[in-house]
Amino acid sequence: VAALEAEVSERLEGFNAMKDGRLNVIGNAPQPALRLIARFLHRFPDIEVSFSLYDWSTATQMIRNRLADIALITDAPESDLWERIPIESVEYVLYCPLGHPLSGKSSVSLRDLEVETVIIPEKGSLTRRVLENACRTHRIALQRIVTMTTFPLMYEAVLQGVGVAVFLRDSSLIKNAAAEIPIQELD
């Protein structure tokens, strides 16, 4: 018993010191995940962190199956299997090029997007589900849709003039070529 107690005490001390080890982190959006990982690594520089992005459904399933130590998931579901800690609240916005007719507006309605080409994330994405639910609720039909697999690709497509896209605010730190406009129905 004394040896076991000493071993447990030693392991807990090592854990508290965070001197070494590995942490497998998954997320469904790069922001705020990357900011949090950066803060963690400044505090615990010797911990090896592995970070991967997945769509919301996959990330939720992975944490449910214990395939990651930490999941930074937008609107994570409640569960007895994990502790859910809200980190921040962020609204959805429209990203469009600075020269776009909508770029000067203080806010837009989903109705404004009925005539636009709207870039949306792949199936399984929370952003896509939220957008589709809001369109159904407000009886709005987006006519021209382009689906893309990642948010960086969506952002690049906005900059290249493919269309406008729905993101969480501050999804990209590069803002010199695109405007972020709040969407009235997606607070």
Short mmCIF file of N, CA, C and O in Angstrom, two decimals, residues 11 25 30 34 38 48 70 76-77 80 84 95 108 110 115-116 120 123 138 144 150 159-162 169 184:
data_model
loop_
_atom_site.label_atom_id
_atom_site.label_comp_id
_atom_site.label_asym_id
_atom_site.label_seq_id
_atom_site.Cartn_x
_atom_site.Cartn_y
_atom_site.Cartn_z
N ARG A 11 3.04 10.23 -9.64
CA ARG A 11 2.36 10.50 -10.91
C ARG A 11 1.56 11.80 -10.84
O ARG A 11 1.53 12.57 -11.80
N VAL A 25 -5.65 16.82 -29.20
CA VAL A 25 -6.73 17.79 -29.21
C VAL A 25 -7.40 17.77 -30.59
O VAL A 25 -6.71 17.74 -31.61
N PRO A 30 -10.87 26.22 -36.39
CA PRO A 30 -9.53 26.59 -35.95
C PRO A 30 -9.51 27.67 -34.88
O PRO A 30 -8.62 27.71 -34.05
N LEU A 34 -6.86 27.34 -31.86
CA LEU A 34 -5.45 27.67 -32.00
C LEU A 34 -4.99 28.68 -30.95
O LEU A 34 -3.88 28.58 -30.43
N ALA A 38 -2.11 27.79 -28.22
CA ALA A 38 -0.95 28.67 -28.07
C ALA A 38 -0.76 29.08 -26.61
O ALA A 38 0.37 29.04 -26.09
N GLU A 48 3.76 17.76 -25.72
CA GLU A 48 3.58 17.59 -27.16
C GLU A 48 2.08 17.62 -27.46
O GLU A 48 1.32 16.84 -26.90
N ILE A 70 -8.95 16.10 -25.53
CA ILE A 70 -9.73 17.33 -25.43
C ILE A 70 -10.38 17.61 -26.78
O ILE A 70 -9.74 17.45 -27.82
N ALA A 76 -20.92 22.22 -28.24
CA ALA A 76 -20.74 20.81 -27.86
C ALA A 76 -21.99 20.28 -27.16
O ALA A 76 -22.61 20.99 -26.37
N PRO A 77 -22.37 19.05 -27.45
CA PRO A 77 -23.55 18.48 -26.79
C PRO A 77 -23.27 18.16 -25.33
O PRO A 77 -22.13 17.93 -24.93
N ASP A 80 -22.89 12.84 -20.08
CA ASP A 80 -22.31 12.38 -18.83
C ASP A 80 -20.90 11.86 -19.05
O ASP A 80 -20.18 11.59 -18.09
N ARG A 84 -18.31 19.58 -19.95
CA ARG A 84 -18.50 20.62 -20.97
C ARG A 84 -18.25 21.97 -20.33
O ARG A 84 -18.93 22.35 -19.38
N TYR A 95 -18.89 36.52 -44.59
CA TYR A 95 -17.62 37.00 -45.12
C TYR A 95 -17.84 37.31 -46.59
O TYR A 95 -18.39 36.48 -47.32
N VAL A 108 -26.66 41.99 -42.37
CA VAL A 108 -27.40 41.48 -43.52
C VAL A 108 -28.45 40.50 -43.02
O VAL A 108 -28.35 39.96 -41.92
N LEU A 110 -30.63 36.93 -44.09
CA LEU A 110 -30.51 35.76 -44.96
C LEU A 110 -31.24 36.01 -46.28
O LEU A 110 -30.86 35.46 -47.32
N VAL A 115 -30.00 35.92 -53.54
CA VAL A 115 -29.51 36.21 -54.89
C VAL A 115 -28.00 36.04 -55.01
O VAL A 115 -27.43 36.27 -56.07
N GLU A 116 -27.36 35.63 -53.95
CA GLU A 116 -25.90 35.48 -53.92
C GLU A 116 -25.51 34.00 -54.09
O GLU A 116 -26.29 33.11 -53.80
N ILE A 120 -20.84 27.21 -48.42
CA ILE A 120 -21.16 26.61 -47.13
C ILE A 120 -20.24 25.41 -46.90
O ILE A 120 -19.72 24.81 -47.85
N LYS A 123 -21.43 18.62 -45.37
CA LYS A 123 -22.41 18.01 -44.47
C LYS A 123 -21.69 17.53 -43.22
O LYS A 123 -20.56 17.09 -43.28
N HIS A 138 -37.16 30.62 -41.38
CA HIS A 138 -37.55 31.92 -41.96
C HIS A 138 -38.04 31.80 -43.40
O HIS A 138 -38.25 32.82 -44.06
N ARG A 144 -28.17 29.54 -54.97
CA ARG A 144 -26.86 29.16 -55.50
C ARG A 144 -25.93 28.81 -54.34
O ARG A 144 -25.50 29.68 -53.59
N THR A 150 -13.32 22.73 -46.16
CA THR A 150 -12.68 23.35 -45.00
C THR A 150 -12.94 24.85 -44.98
O THR A 150 -13.17 25.47 -46.02
N LEU A 159 -12.18 35.22 -51.16
CA LEU A 159 -11.20 36.18 -51.67
C LEU A 159 -11.03 36.08 -53.18
O LEU A 159 -10.73 37.08 -53.84
N GLN A 160 -11.26 34.89 -53.74
CA GLN A 160 -11.11 34.69 -55.18
C GLN A 160 -12.39 35.04 -55.95
O GLN A 160 -12.43 34.90 -57.17
N GLY A 161 -13.44 35.46 -55.25
CA GLY A 161 -14.66 35.90 -55.91
C GLY A 161 -15.66 34.80 -56.23
O GLY A 161 -16.59 35.03 -57.01
N VAL A 162 -15.52 33.63 -55.62
CA VAL A 162 -16.46 32.53 -55.87
C VAL A 162 -17.84 32.88 -55.33
O VAL A 162 -18.86 32.57 -55.94
N ARG A 169 -17.72 34.53 -36.30
CA ARG A 169 -16.91 35.75 -36.25
C ARG A 169 -15.47 35.39 -35.86
O ARG A 169 -15.24 34.51 -35.06
N GLN A 184 -28.49 38.80 -39.33
CA GLN A 184 -29.56 39.06 -38.38
C GLN A 184 -30.20 37.80 -37.80
O GLN A 184 -30.51 37.73 -36.62
#
